[in-house]
Structure formats: C-alpha cells, structure tokens
Tab-separated table of C-alpha atoms and ligand atoms in Angstrom:
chain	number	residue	atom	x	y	z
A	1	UNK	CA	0.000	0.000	0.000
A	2	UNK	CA	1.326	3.230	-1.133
A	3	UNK	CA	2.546	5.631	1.899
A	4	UNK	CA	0.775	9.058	2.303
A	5	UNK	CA	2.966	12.033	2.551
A	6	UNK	CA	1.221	12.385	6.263
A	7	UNK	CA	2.433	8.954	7.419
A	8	UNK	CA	5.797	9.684	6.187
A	9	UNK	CA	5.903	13.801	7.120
A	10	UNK	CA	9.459	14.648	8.330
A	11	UNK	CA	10.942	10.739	7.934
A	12	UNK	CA	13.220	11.565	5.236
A	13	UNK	CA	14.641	14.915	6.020
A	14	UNK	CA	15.344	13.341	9.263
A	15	UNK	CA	17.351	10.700	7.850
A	16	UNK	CA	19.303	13.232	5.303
A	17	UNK	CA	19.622	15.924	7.428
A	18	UNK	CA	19.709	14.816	11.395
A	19	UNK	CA	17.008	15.958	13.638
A	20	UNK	CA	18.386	19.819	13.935
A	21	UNK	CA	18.948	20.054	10.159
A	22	UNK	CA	15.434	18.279	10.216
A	23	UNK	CA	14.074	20.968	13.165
A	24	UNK	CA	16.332	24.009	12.861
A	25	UNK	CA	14.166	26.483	11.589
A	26	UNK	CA	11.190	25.584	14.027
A	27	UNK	CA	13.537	25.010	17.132
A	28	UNK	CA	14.913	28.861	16.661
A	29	UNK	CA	11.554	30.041	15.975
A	30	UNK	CA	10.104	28.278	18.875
A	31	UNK	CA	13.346	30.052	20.851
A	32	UNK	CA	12.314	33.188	19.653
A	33	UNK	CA	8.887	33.462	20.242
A	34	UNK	CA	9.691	31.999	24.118
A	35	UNK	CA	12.768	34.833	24.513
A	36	UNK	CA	10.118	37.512	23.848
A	37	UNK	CA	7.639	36.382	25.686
A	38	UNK	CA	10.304	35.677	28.791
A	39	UNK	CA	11.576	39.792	27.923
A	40	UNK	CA	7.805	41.012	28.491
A	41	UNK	CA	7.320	39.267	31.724
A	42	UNK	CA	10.743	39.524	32.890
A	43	UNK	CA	9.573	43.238	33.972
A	44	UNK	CA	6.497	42.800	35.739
A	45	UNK	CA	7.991	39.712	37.349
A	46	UNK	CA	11.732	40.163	37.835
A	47	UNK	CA	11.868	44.376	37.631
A	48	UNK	CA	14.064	43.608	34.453
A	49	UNK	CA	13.008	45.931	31.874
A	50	UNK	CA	13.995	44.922	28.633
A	51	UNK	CA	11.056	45.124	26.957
A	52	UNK	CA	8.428	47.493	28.428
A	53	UNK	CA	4.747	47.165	27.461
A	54	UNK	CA	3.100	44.687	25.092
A	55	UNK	CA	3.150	43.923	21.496
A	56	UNK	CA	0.997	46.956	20.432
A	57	UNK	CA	3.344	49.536	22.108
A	58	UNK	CA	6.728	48.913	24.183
A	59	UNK	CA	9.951	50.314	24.944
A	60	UNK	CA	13.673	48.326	24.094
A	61	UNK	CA	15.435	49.593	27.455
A	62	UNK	CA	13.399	52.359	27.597
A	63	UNK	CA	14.888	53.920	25.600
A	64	UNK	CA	13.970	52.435	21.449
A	65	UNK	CA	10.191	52.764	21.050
A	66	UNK	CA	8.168	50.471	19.147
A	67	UNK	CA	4.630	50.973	18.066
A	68	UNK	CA	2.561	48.591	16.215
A	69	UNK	CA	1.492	49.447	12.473
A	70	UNK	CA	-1.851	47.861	13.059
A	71	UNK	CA	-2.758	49.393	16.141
A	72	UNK	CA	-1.433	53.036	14.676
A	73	UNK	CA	-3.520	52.231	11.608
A	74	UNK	CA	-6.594	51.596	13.445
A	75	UNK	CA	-5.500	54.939	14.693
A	76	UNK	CA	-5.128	56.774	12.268
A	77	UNK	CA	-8.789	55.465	11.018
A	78	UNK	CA	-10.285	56.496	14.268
A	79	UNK	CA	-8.864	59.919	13.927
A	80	UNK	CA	-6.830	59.919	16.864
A	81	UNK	CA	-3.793	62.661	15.150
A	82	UNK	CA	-2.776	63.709	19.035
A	83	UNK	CA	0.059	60.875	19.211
A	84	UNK	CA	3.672	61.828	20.077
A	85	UNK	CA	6.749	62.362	17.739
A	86	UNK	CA	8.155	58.830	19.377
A	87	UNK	CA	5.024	57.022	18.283
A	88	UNK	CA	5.402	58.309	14.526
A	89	UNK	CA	8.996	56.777	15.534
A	90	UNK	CA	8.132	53.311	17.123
A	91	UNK	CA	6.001	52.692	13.979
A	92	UNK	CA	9.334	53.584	11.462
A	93	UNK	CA	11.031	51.495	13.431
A	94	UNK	CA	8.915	48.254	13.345
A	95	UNK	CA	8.077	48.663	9.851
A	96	UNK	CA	11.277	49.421	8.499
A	97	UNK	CA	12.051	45.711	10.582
A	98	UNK	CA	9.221	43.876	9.066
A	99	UNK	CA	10.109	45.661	5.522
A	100	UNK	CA	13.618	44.162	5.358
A	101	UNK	CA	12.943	41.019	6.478
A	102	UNK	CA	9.445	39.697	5.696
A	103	UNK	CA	6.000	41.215	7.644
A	104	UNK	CA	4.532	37.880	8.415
A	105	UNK	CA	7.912	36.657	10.071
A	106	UNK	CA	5.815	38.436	12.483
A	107	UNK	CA	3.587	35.834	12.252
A	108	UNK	CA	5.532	32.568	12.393
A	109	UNK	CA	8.745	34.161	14.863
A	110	UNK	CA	6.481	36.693	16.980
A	111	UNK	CA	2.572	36.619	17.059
A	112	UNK	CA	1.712	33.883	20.229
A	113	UNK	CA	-1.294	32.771	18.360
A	114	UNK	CA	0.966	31.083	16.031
A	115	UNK	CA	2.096	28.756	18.707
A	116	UNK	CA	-1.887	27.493	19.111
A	117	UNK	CA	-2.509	27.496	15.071
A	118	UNK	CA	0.669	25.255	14.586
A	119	UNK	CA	-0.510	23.088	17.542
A	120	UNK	CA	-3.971	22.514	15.779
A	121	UNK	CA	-2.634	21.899	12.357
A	122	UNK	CA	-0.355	19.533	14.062
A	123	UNK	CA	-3.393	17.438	16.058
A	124	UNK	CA	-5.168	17.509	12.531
A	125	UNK	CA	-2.403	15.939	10.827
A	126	UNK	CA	-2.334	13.428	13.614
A	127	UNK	CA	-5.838	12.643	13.990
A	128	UNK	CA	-6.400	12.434	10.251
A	129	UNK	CA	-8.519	15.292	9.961
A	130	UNK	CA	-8.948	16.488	6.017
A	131	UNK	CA	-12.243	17.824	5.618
A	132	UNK	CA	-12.069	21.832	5.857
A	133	UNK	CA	-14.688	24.739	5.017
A	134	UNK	CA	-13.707	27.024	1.734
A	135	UNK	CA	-12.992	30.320	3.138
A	136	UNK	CA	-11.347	32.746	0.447
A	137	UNK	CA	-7.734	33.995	1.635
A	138	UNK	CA	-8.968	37.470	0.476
A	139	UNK	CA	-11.091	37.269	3.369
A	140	UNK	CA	-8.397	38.723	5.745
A	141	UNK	CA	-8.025	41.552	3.158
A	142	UNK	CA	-11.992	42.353	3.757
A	143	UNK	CA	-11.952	42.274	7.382
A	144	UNK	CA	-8.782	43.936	7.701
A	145	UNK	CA	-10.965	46.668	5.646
A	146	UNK	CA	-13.483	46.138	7.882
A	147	UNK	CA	-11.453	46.899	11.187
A	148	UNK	CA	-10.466	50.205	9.968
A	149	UNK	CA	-13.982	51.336	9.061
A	150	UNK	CA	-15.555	50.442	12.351
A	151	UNK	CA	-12.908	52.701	13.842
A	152	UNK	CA	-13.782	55.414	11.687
A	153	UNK	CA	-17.300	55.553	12.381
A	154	UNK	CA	-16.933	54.637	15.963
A	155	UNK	CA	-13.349	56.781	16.788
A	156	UNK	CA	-12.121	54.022	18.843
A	157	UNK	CA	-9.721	51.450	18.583
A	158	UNK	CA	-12.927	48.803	18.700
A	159	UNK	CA	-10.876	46.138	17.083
A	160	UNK	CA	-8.320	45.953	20.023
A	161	UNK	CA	-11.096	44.596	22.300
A	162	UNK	CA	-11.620	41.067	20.352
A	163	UNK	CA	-8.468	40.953	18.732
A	164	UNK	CA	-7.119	37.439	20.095
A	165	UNK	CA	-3.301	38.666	19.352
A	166	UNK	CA	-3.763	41.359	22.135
A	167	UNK	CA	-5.565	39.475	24.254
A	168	UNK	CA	-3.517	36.192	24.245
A	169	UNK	CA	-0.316	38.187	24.463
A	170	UNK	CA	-2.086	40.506	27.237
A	171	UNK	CA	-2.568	37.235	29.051
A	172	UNK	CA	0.397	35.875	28.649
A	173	UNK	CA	2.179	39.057	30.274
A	174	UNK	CA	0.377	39.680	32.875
A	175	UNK	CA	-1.525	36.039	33.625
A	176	UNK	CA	-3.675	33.879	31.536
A	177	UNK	CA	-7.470	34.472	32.171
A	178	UNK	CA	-10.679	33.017	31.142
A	179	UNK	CA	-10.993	35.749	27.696
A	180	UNK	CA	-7.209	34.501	27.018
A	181	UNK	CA	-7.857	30.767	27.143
A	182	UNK	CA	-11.513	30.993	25.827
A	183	UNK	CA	-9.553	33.050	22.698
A	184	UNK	CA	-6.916	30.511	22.564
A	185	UNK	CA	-9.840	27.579	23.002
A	186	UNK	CA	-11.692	29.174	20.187
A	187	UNK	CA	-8.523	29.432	17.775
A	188	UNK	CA	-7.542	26.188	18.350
A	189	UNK	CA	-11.128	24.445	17.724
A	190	UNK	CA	-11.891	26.236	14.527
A	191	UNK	CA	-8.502	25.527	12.958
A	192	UNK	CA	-8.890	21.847	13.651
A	193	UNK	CA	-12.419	21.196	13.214
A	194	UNK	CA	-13.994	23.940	10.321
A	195	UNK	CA	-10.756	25.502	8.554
A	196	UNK	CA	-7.348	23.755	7.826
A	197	UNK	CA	-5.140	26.986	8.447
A	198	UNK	CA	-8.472	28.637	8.853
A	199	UNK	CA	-7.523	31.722	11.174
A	200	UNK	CA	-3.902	32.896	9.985
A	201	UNK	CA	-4.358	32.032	6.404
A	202	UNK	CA	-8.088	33.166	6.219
A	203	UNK	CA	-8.970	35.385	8.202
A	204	UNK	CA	-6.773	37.387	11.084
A	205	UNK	CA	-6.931	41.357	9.885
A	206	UNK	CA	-3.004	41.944	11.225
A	207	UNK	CA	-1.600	39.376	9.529
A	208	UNK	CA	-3.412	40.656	6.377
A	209	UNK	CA	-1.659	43.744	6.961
A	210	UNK	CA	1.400	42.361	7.582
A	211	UNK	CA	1.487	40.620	4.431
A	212	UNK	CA	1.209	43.973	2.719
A	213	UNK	CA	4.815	44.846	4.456
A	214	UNK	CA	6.561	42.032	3.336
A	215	UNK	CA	6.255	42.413	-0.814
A	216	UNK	CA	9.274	44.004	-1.200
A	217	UNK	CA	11.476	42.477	1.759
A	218	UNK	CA	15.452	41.471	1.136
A	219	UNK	CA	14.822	37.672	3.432
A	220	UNK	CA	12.848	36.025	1.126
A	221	UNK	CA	12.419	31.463	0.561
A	222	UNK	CA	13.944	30.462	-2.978
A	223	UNK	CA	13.278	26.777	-4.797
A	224	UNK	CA	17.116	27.180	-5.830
A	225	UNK	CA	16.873	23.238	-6.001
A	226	UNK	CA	13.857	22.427	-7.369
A	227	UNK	CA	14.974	20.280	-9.894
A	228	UNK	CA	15.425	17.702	-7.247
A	229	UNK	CA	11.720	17.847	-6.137
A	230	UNK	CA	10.295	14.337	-6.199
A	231	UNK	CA	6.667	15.533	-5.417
A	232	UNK	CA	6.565	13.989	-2.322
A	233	UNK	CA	4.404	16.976	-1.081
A	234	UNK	CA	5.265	16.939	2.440
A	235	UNK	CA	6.241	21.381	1.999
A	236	UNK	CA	2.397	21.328	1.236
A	237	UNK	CA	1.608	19.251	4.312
A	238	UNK	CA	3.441	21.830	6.738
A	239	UNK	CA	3.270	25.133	4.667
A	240	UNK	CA	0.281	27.247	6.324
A	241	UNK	CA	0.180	28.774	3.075
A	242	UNK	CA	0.256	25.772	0.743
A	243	UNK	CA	-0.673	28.029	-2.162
A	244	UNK	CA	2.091	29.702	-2.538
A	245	UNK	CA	4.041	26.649	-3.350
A	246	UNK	CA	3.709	25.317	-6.975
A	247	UNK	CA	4.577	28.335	-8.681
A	248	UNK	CA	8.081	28.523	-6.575
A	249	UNK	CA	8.335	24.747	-7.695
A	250	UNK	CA	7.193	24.660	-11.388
A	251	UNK	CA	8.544	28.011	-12.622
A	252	UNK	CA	12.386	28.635	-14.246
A	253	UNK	CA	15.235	31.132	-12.986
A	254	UNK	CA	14.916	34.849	-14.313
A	255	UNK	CA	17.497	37.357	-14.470
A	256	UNK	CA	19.642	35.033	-12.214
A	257	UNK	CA	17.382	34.433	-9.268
A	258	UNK	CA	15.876	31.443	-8.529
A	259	UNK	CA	12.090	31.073	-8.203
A	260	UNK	CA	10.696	33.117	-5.344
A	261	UNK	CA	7.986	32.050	-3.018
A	262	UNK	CA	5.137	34.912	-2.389
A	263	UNK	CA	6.748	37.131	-0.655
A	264	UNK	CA	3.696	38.857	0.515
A	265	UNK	CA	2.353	35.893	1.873
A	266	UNK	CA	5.378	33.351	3.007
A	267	UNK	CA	5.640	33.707	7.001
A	268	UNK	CA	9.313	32.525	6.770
A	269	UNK	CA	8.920	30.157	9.149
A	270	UNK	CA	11.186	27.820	7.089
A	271	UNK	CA	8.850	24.527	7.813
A	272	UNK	CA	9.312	23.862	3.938
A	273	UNK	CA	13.541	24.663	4.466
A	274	UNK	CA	13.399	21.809	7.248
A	275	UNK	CA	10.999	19.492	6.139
A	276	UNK	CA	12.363	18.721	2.677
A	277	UNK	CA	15.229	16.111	2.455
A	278	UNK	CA	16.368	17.283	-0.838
A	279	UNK	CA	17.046	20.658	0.071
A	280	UNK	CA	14.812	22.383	-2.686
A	281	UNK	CA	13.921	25.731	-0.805
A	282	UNK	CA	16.445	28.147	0.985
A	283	UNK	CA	16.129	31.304	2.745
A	284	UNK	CA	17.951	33.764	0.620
A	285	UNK	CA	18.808	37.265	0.544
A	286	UNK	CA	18.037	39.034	-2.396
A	287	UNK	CA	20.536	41.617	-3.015
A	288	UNK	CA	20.371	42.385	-5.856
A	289	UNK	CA	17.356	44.242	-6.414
A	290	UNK	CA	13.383	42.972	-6.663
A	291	UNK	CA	13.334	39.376	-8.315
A	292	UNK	CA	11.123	38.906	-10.145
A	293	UNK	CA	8.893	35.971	-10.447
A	294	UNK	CA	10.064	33.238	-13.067
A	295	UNK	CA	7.346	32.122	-16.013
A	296	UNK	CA	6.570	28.474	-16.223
A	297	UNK	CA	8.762	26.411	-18.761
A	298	UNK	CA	12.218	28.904	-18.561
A	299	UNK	CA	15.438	26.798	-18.000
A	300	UNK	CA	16.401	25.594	-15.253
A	301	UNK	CA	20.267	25.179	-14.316
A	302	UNK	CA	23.395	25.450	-12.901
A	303	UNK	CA	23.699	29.254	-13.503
A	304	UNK	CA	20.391	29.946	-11.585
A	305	UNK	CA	23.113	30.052	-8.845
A	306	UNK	CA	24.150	33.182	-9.940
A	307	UNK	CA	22.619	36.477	-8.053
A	308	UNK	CA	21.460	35.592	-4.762
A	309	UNK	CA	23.059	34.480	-1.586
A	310	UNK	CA	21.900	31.155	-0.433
A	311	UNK	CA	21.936	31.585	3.688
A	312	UNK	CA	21.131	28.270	5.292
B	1	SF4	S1	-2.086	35.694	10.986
B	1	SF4	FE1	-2.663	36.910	12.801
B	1	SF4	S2	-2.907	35.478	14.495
B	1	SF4	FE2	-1.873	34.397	12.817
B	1	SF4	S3	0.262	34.534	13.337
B	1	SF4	FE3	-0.200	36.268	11.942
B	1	SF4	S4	-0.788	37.998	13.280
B	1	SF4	FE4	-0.805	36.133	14.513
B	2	SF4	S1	6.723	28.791	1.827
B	2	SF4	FE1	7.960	27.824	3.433
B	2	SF4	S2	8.671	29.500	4.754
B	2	SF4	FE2	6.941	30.275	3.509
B	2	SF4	S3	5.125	29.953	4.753
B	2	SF4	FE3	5.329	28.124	3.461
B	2	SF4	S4	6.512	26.673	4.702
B	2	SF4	FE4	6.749	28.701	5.658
C-alpha cells in the first residue's frame, strides 16, 4: 500500500539531514517566540526591563520605542492625530524591521497565536482530519478593511477589544485568564475542526496587513533546487500557506534568481527549508534588487546560482 505524505511527514529529512537540520528552523523560531515572551514578563515579574509594554506599544530599554502598524492604523482610522513624535517613531522602526525582512515573520517568529494554530494543524495531521470549510484567503483583506472602518465611524480602537493577538499576548504578560484561554480555546477548535489553516491564512486582519509589508522584503524562501523535487508533497503538508508553493516549484530562474515564493504571503517560518530532504527551498537574501517571479517552462540550471546568496 502506497505511503501518504502524512504517514511519512518529516521521515526523510530526518534521515538526510539529522534531527536539527530536520528541526532548525522551528527550534529557533520556537526560541524566539519563548525569549520575547520571557523579555515582556521579565519586567512585571523580575523588575528587568527589557522590553516594556506589550506587542501593540513597548519600549527596548526604555529607551527604542516600538509601536505597532496595526494598532497606529486603526489609529489613524479612528482619527486619533494627538500621538507623540516617538510614536510616529516606534512605527518607522517596526516597519522598516518587518520591511527588510518579511511582515509575516511576524507571524511565524512573533505573534503567540501562532504557537496554538501550529498546535492545531499539528493534532489535525495526527488525527487524520482532512475535511475543511472554503474560506477565500482574500477574506483577511476584507476584514482587515473592515477593522479600519468600524474605527472610523466609531473613533475608537474597537478592534483591540476582540483581537485574540492582544488578548492572548495581554494574558500571557500579565496572567492567563478566562478571555485569554476561551480566545486561545476558540482558535484552536476552529482551525482543527472547520478551517485547515483557517484563522492565519483566512482570516486574522493583522496578519493581512502584515502581508502587505513584506512584498518588497530582502529575506525572502527560494526553490534554488527544485529540480530535485520528487513531489513527495510533504512542503504542502506543513506550509500554512500551501498556495504559494507550486509556482516557486514549477517556474524557471529569471534574471539570475531562482524562483521566489510569495513574498507577501510566506511567514518565513522555514517549515518547507526543514521538512524537505532534498534541500529544494532556501532562505535567501536578495541583493540584488526585486526578483522577479520566473514564467513556467524557462530553463532551469546550474547558472540559476548566480545572483542571490543562499543563507542556510
Ligand atoms: S495571521 Fe494573525 S494570528 Fe496568525 S500569526 Fe499572523 S498575526 Fe498572529
Ligand atoms: S513557503 Fe515555506 S517559509 Fe513560507 S510559509 Fe510556506 S513553509 Fe513557511
């Protein structure tokens, strides 16, 4: 009987590449997301104030401020113009961050609720779970529209009161309540049992706006090795963004670059780096201008290598 890519997810690139070639990109995001966490409580627990405040607004050693786009867009809706000169600065500084790397890294190396989507596409994997409602990835884009009118006509940040980022992270800080853990309840349940990827990929407004940072960002995932690809499919098993995949593994090089995966859309979380024994995707930085994306049926080759900088 043939073997599913589920009942053999991970086997091979464990056996090619060792379990940290195998893990590396999820054990340092996992690492990541935990050290930031640990900096925001480290204050109201320990009096050490690395970072001050929570993910919509905090201080770097009070001193570097950071202000969350989404939050000062929701702002900016609501027409709330009396902010300070250092919150026109927090927000340069975060998105010229999220602008050179990627906006939804914020999503798979930063965001908690990542943590509880991964978990549930995890148990569905496990429990065999396949069936999932059609909800159109524009949907995101719509709400996201949605969240800045209702702050218009209402002149307050309204979206900040459901919005399960805040409030898990809120939680997390400060103690996990019943509104964090019915949130995090909620998030987990409807990924698993309506929508395969259903809230990050569908629907969450912030990572819809983050994906509108990240078009033009220099860390980007390449298919520099794609020639190799055996279709085993197991990047589209793990990829929250499965989409985004075929043209980065069907198209040819242009002007030197290898195919590039949605930039826009890719969370760099590397799942598709670690999972794939034959080493077809990297993350690469692009230095060398925009690439552009590759039409199906152009050469592939040996001088594809040319152009970009291969970093893990
Ligand atoms: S899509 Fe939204 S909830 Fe999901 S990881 Fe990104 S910001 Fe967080
Ligand atoms: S393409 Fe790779 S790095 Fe991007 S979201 Fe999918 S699995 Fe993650």
């Amino acid at each position: 009987m043939a073997v599913t890519p589920i009942e053999r997810l991970g086997k091979d690139a464990l056996q090619a590449k060792g379990f940290f070639g195998a893990y590396k990109w999820l054990i340092l995001r996992r690492i990541t997301q935990a050290v930031i966490i640990g900096l925001f409580i480290a204050g109201p627990i320990g009096g050490m104030w690395v970072l001050k405040g929570n993910l919509a607004g905090s201080w770097l050693f009070e001193t570097v401020p950071m202000v969350e786009p989404f939050v000062f867009l929701q702002m900016l809706a609501a027409g709330m113009f009396g902010f300070l000169t250092t919150t026109v600065v927090g927000v340069a500084i975060v998105l010229a961050f999220y602008a050179l790397i990627g906006g939804r890294a914020y999503c798979a190396w930063v965001c908690p609720v990542n943590v509880i989507t991964d978990a549930a596409a995890w148990t569905r994997r496990k429990l065999g779970i396949t069936q999932s409602a059609k909800i159109s990835p524009q949907t995101r884009f719509w709400l996201l529209g949605a969240v800045l009118v209702v702050a218009a006509l209402t002149g307050q940040l309204a979206y900040e009161l459901v919005n399960p980022v805040s409030i898990v992270h809120r939680e997390l800080i400060y103690g996990m309540g019943v509104a964090g853990g019915l949130v995090a309840a909620g998030i987990f349940l409807f990924d698993l049992l309506i929508a395969r990827h259903g809230w990050c990929s569908h629907v969450c407004p912030m990572g819809a706006m983050y994906s509108l940072i990240g078009a033009v960002a220099t860390v980007k995932v390449t298919s520099p090795n794609r020639v190799q690809c055996d279709d085993c499919m197991e990047c589209f098993e793990v990829c929250p963004e499965p989409k985004i995949l075929p043209p980065a593994l069907k198209q040819g090089m242009r002007q030197g670059h290898p195919p590039v995966v949605d930039a826009m859309t890719c969370t760099r979380c590397g799942r598709c780096v670690d999972i794939c024994s034959k080493d077809v995707f990297a993350f690469s930085l692009l230095t060398l201008g925009k690439a552009k994306r590759a039409e199906p049926g152009e050469s592939v080759g040996k001088e594809e290598e040319r152009g970009f900088k291969k970093a893990s």
